Short mmCIF file of C-alpha atoms in Angstrom, two decimals:
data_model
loop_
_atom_site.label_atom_id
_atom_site.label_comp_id
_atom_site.label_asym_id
_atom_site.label_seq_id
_atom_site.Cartn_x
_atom_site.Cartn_y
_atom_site.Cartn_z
CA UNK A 80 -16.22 27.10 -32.34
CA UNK A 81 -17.71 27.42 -36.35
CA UNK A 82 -16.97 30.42 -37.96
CA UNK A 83 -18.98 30.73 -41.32
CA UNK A 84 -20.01 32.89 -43.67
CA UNK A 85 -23.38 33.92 -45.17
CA UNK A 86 -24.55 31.49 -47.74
CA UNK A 87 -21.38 29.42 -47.44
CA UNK A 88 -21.02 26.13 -45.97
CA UNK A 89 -17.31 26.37 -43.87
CA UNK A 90 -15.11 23.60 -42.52
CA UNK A 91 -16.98 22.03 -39.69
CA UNK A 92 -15.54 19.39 -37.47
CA UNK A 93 -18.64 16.48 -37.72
CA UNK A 94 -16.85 13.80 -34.73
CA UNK A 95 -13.68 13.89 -32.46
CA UNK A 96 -12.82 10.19 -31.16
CA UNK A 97 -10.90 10.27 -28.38
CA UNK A 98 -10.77 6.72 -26.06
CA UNK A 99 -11.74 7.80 -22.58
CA UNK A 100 -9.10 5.11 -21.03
CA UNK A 101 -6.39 3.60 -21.67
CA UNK A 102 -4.14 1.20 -19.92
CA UNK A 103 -0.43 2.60 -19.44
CA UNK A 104 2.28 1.27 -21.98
CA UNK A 105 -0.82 -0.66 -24.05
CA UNK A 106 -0.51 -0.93 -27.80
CA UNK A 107 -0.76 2.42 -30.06
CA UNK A 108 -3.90 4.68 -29.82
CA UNK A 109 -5.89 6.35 -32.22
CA UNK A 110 -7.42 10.09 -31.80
CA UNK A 111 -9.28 10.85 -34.17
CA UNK A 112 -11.10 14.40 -35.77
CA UNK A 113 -13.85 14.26 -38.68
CA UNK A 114 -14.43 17.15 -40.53
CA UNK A 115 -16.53 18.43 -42.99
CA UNK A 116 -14.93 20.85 -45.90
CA UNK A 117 -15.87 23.16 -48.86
CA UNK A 118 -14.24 22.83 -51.96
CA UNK A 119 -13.38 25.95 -51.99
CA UNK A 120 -11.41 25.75 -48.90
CA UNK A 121 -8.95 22.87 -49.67
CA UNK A 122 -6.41 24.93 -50.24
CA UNK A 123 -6.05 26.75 -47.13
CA UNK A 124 -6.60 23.72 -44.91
CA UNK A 125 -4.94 23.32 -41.46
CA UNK A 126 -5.07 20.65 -39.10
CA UNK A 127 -4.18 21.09 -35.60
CA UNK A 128 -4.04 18.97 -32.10
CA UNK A 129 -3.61 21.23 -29.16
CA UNK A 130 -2.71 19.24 -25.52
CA UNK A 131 -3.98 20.14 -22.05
CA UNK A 132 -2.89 24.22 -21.51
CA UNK A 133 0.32 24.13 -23.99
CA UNK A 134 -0.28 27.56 -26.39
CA UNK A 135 1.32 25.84 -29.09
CA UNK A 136 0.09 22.77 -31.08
CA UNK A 137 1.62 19.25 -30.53
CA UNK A 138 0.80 18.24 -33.60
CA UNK A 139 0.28 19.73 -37.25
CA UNK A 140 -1.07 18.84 -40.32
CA UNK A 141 -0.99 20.52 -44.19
CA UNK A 142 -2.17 18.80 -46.61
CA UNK A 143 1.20 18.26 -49.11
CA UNK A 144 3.44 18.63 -46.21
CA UNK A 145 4.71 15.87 -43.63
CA UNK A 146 2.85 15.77 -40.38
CA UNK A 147 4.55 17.61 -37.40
CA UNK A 148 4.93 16.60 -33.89
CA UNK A 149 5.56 19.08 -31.02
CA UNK A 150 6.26 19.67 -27.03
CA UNK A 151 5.29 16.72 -25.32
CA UNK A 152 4.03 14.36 -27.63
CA UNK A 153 7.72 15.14 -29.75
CA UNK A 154 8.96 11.41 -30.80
CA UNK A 155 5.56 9.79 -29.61
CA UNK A 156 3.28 9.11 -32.72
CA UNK A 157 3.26 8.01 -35.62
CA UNK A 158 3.54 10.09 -38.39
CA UNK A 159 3.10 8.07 -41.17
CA UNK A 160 -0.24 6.88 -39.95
CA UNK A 161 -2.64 7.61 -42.15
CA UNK A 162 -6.95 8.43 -41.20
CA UNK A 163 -8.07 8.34 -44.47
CA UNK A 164 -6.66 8.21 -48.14
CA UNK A 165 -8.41 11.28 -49.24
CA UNK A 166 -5.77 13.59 -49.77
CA UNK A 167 -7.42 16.13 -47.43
CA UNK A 168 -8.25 14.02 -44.82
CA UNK A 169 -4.97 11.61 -44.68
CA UNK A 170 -2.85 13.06 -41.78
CA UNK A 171 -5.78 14.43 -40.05
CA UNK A 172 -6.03 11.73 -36.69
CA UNK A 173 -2.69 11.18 -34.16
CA UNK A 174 -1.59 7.69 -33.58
CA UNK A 175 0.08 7.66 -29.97
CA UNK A 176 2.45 4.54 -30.11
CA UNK A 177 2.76 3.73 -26.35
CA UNK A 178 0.24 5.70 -24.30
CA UNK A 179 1.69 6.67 -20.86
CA UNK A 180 0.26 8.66 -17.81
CA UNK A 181 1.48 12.03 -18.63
CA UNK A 182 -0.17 11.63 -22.19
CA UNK A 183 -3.78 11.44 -20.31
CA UNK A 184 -5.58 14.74 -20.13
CA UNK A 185 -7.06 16.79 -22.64
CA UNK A 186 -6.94 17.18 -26.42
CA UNK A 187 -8.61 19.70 -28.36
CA UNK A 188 -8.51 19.12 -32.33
CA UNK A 189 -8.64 22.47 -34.26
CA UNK A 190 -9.52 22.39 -38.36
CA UNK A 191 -8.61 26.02 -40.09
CA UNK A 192 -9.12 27.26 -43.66
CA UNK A 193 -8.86 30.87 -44.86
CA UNK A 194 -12.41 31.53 -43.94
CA UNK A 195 -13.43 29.61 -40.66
CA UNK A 196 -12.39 27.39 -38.18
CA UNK A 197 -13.76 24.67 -35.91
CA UNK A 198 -13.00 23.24 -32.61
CA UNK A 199 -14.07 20.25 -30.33
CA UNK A 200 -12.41 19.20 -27.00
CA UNK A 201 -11.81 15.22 -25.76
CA UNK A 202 -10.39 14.31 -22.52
CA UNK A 203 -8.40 11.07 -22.74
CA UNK A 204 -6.96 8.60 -19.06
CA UNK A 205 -4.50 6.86 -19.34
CA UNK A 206 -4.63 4.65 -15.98
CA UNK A 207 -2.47 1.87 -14.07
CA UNK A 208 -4.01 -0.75 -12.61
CA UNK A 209 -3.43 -1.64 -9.13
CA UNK A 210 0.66 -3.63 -8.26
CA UNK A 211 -1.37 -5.33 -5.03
CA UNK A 212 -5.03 -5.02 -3.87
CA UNK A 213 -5.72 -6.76 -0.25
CA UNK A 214 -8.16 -6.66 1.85
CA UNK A 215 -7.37 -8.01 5.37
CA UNK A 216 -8.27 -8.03 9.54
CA UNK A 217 -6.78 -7.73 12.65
CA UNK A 218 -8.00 -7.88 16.14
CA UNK A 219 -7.21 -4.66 17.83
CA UNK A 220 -9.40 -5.91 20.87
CA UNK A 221 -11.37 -9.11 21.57
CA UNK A 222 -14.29 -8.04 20.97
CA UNK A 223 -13.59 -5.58 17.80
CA UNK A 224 -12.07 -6.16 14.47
CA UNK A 225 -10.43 -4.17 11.90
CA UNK A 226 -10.99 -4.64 8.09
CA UNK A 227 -8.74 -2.74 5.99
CA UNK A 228 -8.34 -2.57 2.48
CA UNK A 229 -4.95 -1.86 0.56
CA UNK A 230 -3.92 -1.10 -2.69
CA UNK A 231 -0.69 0.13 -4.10
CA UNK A 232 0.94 1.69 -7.36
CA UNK A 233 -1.90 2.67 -8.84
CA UNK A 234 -2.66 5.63 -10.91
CA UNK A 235 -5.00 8.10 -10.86
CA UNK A 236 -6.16 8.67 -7.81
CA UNK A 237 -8.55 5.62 -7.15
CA UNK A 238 -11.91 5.13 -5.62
CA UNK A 239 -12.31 2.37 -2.25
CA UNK A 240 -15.17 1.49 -0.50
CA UNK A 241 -15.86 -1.28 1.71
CA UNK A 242 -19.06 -3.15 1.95
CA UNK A 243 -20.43 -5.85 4.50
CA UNK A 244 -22.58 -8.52 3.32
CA UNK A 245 -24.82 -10.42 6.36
CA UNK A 246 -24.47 -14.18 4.94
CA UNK A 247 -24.96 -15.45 1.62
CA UNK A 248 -28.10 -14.37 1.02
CA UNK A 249 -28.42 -11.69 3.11
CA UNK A 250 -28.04 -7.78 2.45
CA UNK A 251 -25.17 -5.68 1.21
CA UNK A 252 -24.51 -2.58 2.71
CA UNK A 253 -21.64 0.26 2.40
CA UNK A 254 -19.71 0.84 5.69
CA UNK A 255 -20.16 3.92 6.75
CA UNK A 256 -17.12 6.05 8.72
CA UNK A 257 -14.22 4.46 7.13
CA UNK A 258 -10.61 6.04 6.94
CA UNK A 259 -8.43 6.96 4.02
CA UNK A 260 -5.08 7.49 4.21
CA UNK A 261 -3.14 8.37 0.70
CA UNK A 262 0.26 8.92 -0.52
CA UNK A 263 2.01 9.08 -3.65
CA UNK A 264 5.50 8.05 -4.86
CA UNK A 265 6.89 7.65 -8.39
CA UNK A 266 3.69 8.86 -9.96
CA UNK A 267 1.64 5.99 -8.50
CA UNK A 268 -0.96 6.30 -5.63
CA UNK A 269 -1.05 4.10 -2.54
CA UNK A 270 -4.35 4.06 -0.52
CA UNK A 271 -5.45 2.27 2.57
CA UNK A 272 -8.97 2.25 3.67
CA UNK A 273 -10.43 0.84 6.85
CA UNK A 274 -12.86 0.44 9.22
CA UNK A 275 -12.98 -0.66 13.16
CA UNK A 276 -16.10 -2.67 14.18
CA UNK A 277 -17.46 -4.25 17.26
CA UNK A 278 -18.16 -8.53 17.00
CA UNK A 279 -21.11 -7.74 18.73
CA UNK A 280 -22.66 -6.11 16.10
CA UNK A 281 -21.75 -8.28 13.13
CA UNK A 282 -23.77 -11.26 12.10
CA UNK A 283 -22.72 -14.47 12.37
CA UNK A 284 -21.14 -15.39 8.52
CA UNK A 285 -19.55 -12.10 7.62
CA UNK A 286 -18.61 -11.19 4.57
CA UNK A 287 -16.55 -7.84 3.67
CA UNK A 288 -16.11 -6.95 0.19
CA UNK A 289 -13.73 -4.57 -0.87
CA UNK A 290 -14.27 -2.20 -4.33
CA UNK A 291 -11.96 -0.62 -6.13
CA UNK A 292 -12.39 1.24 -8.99
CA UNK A 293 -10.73 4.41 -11.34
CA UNK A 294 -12.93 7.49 -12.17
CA UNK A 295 -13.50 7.90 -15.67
CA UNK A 296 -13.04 4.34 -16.61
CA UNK A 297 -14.00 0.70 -16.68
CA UNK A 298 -11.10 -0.45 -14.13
CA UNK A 299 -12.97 -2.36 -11.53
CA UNK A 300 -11.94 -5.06 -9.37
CA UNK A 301 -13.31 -6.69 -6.30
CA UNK A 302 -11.45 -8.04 -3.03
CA UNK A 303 -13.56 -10.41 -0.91
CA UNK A 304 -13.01 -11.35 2.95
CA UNK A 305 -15.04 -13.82 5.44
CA UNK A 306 -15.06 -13.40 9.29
CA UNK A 307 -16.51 -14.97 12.03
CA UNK A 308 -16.71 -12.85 14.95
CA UNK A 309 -15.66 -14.22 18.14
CA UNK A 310 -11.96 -15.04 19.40
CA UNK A 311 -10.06 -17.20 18.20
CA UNK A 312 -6.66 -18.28 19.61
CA UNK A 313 -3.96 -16.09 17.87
CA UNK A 314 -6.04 -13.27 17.76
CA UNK A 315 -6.71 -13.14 22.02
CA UNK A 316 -3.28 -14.17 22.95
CA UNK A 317 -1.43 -10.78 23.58
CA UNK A 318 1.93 -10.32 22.77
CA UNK A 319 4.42 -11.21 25.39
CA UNK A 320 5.68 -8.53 28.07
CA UNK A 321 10.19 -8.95 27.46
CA UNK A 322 10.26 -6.73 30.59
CA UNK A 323 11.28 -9.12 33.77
CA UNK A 324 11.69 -5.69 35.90
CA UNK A 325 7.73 -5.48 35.34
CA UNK A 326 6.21 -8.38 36.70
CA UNK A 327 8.37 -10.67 39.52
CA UNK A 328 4.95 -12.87 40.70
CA UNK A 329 5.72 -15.78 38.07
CA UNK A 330 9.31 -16.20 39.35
CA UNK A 331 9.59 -19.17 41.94
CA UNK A 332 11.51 -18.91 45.16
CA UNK A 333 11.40 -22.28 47.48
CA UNK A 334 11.67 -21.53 51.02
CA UNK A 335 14.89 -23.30 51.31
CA UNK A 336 16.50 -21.10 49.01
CA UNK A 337 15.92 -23.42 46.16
CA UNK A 338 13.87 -23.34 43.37
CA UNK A 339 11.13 -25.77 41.99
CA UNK A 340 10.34 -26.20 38.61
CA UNK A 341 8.29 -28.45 36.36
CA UNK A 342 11.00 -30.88 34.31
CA UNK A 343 9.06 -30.13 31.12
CA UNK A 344 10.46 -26.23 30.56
CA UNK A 345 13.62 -27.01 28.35
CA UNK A 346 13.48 -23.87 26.66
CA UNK A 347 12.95 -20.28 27.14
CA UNK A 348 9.85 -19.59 25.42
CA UNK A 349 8.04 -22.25 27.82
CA UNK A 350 6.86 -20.01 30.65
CA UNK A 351 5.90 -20.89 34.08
CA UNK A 352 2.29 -19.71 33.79
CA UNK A 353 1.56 -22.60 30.74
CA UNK A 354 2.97 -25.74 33.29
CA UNK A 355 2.11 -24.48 36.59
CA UNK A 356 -0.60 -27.60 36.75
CA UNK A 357 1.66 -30.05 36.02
CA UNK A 358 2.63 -32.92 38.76
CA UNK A 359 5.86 -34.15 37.52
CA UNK A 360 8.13 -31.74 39.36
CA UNK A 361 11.85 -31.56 40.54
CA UNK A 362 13.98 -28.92 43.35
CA UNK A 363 16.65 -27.43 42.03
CA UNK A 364 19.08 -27.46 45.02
CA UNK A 365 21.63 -25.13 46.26
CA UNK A 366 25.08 -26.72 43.84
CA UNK A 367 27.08 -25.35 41.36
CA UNK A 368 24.33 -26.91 38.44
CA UNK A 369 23.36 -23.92 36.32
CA UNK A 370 19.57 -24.83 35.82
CA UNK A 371 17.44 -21.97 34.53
CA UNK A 372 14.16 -20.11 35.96
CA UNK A 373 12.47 -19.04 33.64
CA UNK A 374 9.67 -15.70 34.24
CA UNK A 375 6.46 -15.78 32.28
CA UNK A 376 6.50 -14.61 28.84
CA UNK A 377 9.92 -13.14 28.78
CA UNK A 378 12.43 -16.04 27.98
CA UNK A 379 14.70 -14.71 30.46
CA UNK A 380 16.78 -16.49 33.10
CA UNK A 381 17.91 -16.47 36.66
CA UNK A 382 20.62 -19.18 37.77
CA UNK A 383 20.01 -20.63 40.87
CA UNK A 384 23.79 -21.93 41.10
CA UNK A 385 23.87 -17.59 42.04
CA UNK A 386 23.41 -18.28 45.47
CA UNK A 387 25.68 -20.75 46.03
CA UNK A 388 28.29 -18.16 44.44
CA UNK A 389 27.58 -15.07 46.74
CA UNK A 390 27.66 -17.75 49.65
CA UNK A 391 30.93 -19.16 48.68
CA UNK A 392 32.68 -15.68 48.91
CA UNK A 393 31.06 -14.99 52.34
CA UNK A 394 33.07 -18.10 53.75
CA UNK A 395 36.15 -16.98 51.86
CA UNK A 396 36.28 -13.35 53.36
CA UNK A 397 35.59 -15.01 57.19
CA UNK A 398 38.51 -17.31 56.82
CA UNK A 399 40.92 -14.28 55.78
CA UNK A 400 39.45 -12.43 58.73
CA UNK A 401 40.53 -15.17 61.13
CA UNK A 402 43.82 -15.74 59.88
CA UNK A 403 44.64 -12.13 59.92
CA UNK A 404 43.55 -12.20 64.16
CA UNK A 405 45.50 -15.08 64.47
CA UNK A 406 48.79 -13.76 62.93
CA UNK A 407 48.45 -10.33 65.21
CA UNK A 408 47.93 -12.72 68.19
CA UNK A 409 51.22 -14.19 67.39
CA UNK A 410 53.17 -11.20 67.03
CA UNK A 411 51.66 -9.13 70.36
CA UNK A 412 52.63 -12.66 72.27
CA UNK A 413 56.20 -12.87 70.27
CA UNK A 414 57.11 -9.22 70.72
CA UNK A 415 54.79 -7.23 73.03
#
């Protein structure tokens, strides 16, 4: 706003300079207000930065007088810093020492004289790149992947798209019905973005490339990822089931009440399934030897020396039973 009046030329702000970005805790920045002034309004001549919604000034200027900070940007600039060495142009510009996120937002410079006054408005980021960017896959399915992109402690809120590229030299297009999840902690934004797709419908040499970038400034930066579809061997191989109540088909059981097993399982996470084809075999017999069974997948046991243990007290209880007849034999002979 210019107020003038008729036949006079009033203070009239000619430039603002206010960077549009910033990087958080960079070296000092520099806003800066040009104005144009009378002669005969030097003497009344303020100089005023207002911040974002605050009523009152964060900074003020009179020429003769030491500059004056205010509110948020108190102990943050420079006040001996100096625009110009015209004496009514000298404190005019604020030099922010070490720009931080809650500095970003808008300034509005305001130049005052007895008569008239001017104002211009600047908005100013002040942005944090990106702790981690990924971009990654898994295989939900045989047949489908997921391609997700990840980025963390970042600030402001950023922008992530993914695009596919079919082959070197083939085209580039945006996937379409991705997924955004955000959340914030400590003043920083994490965001994941992702995308389920079918094998069958991807070329041969995949590429995914994943963009991020921060509104309002030049903060760019690229993630790339290549993917064959198809199945390979860590992807198709589903976890193992630790359940053994779930599945008894893999456990062995000789008719003899024995239990063969392939010599070459020494260790639980061999299963029975991976060795069944294999010809060098031994039978676990009926002893006392506690040799393990293993089930499929689970890397749990069952002793076959078990048997042999529950048969063991069978005997024992039938040999109490007959010495107990015995001894009541005796005594109905003795003293019936």
């Amino acid at each position: 706003m210019s107020l003038q009046f008729k036949g006079v030329r009033g203070v009239s702000i000619t430039s603002i300079r206010v960077p549009p970005a910033v990087e958080n805790g960079s070296a000092a920045v520099v806003l800066d207000c040009e104005y144009s002034l009378a002669a005969h309004e030097k003497q009344g001549l303020v100089v005023q930065w207002f911040f974002r919604d605050h009523p009152v000034p964060v900074y003020q200027w009179i020429p003769g007088k030491r500059p004056q900070d205010n509110g948020p940007l108190k102990g943050r600039l420079n006040l001996e810093y100096r625009a110009s060495e015209d004496p009514y142009h000298r404190h005019r510009a604020l030099e922010i020492v070490k720009p931080s996120t809650d500095l970003g937002g808008d300034y509005r410079c305001k130049v005052a004289t007895f008569d008239n006054e001017d104002t211009q408005n600047a908005h100013m980021v002040v942005y944090v790149p990106a702790a981690t960017f990924t971009v990654g896959k898994t295989k939900p399915t045989i047949s489908t992947v997921n391609v997700t992109c990840q980025v963390e402690g970042i600030y402001p809120l950023p922008q992530l798209e993914l695009i596919q590229e079919d082959g070197p030299h083939g085209s580039r297009m945006a996937v379409k019905e991705t997924t955004l999840f955000v959340s914030s902690r400590d003043g920083r934004y994490d965001a994941t973005l992702y995308r389920v797709l079918e094998d069958k419908h991807l070329p041969v040499d995949t590429v995914f490339e994943c963009l991020l970038s921060l509104p309002a400034t030049e903060y760019q930066t690229v993630q790339k990822l290549s993917y064959q579809p198809g199945v390979t061997v860590s992807d198709a191989i589903p976890p193992p089931d630790n359940d053994i109540d779930k599945d008894h088909s893999h456990i062995w059981m000789s008719s003899g009440g024995g239990t063969s097993i392939p010599s070459s399982v020494s260790a639980p996470q061999h299963s029975l399934d991976s060795v069944v084809s294999s010809s060098d075999e031994q039978t676990l017999q009926n002893d006392s030897k506690s040799t393990d069974m293993w089930q499929s997948g689970t890397g749990r046991g069952i002793r076959a020396h078990e048997t042999n243990i529950e048969n063991g007290a069978n005997n024992y209880f039938r040999l109490r039973i007959l010495e107990l007849l015995l001894a009541v034999v005796i005594v109905v002979k003795y003293f019936g």
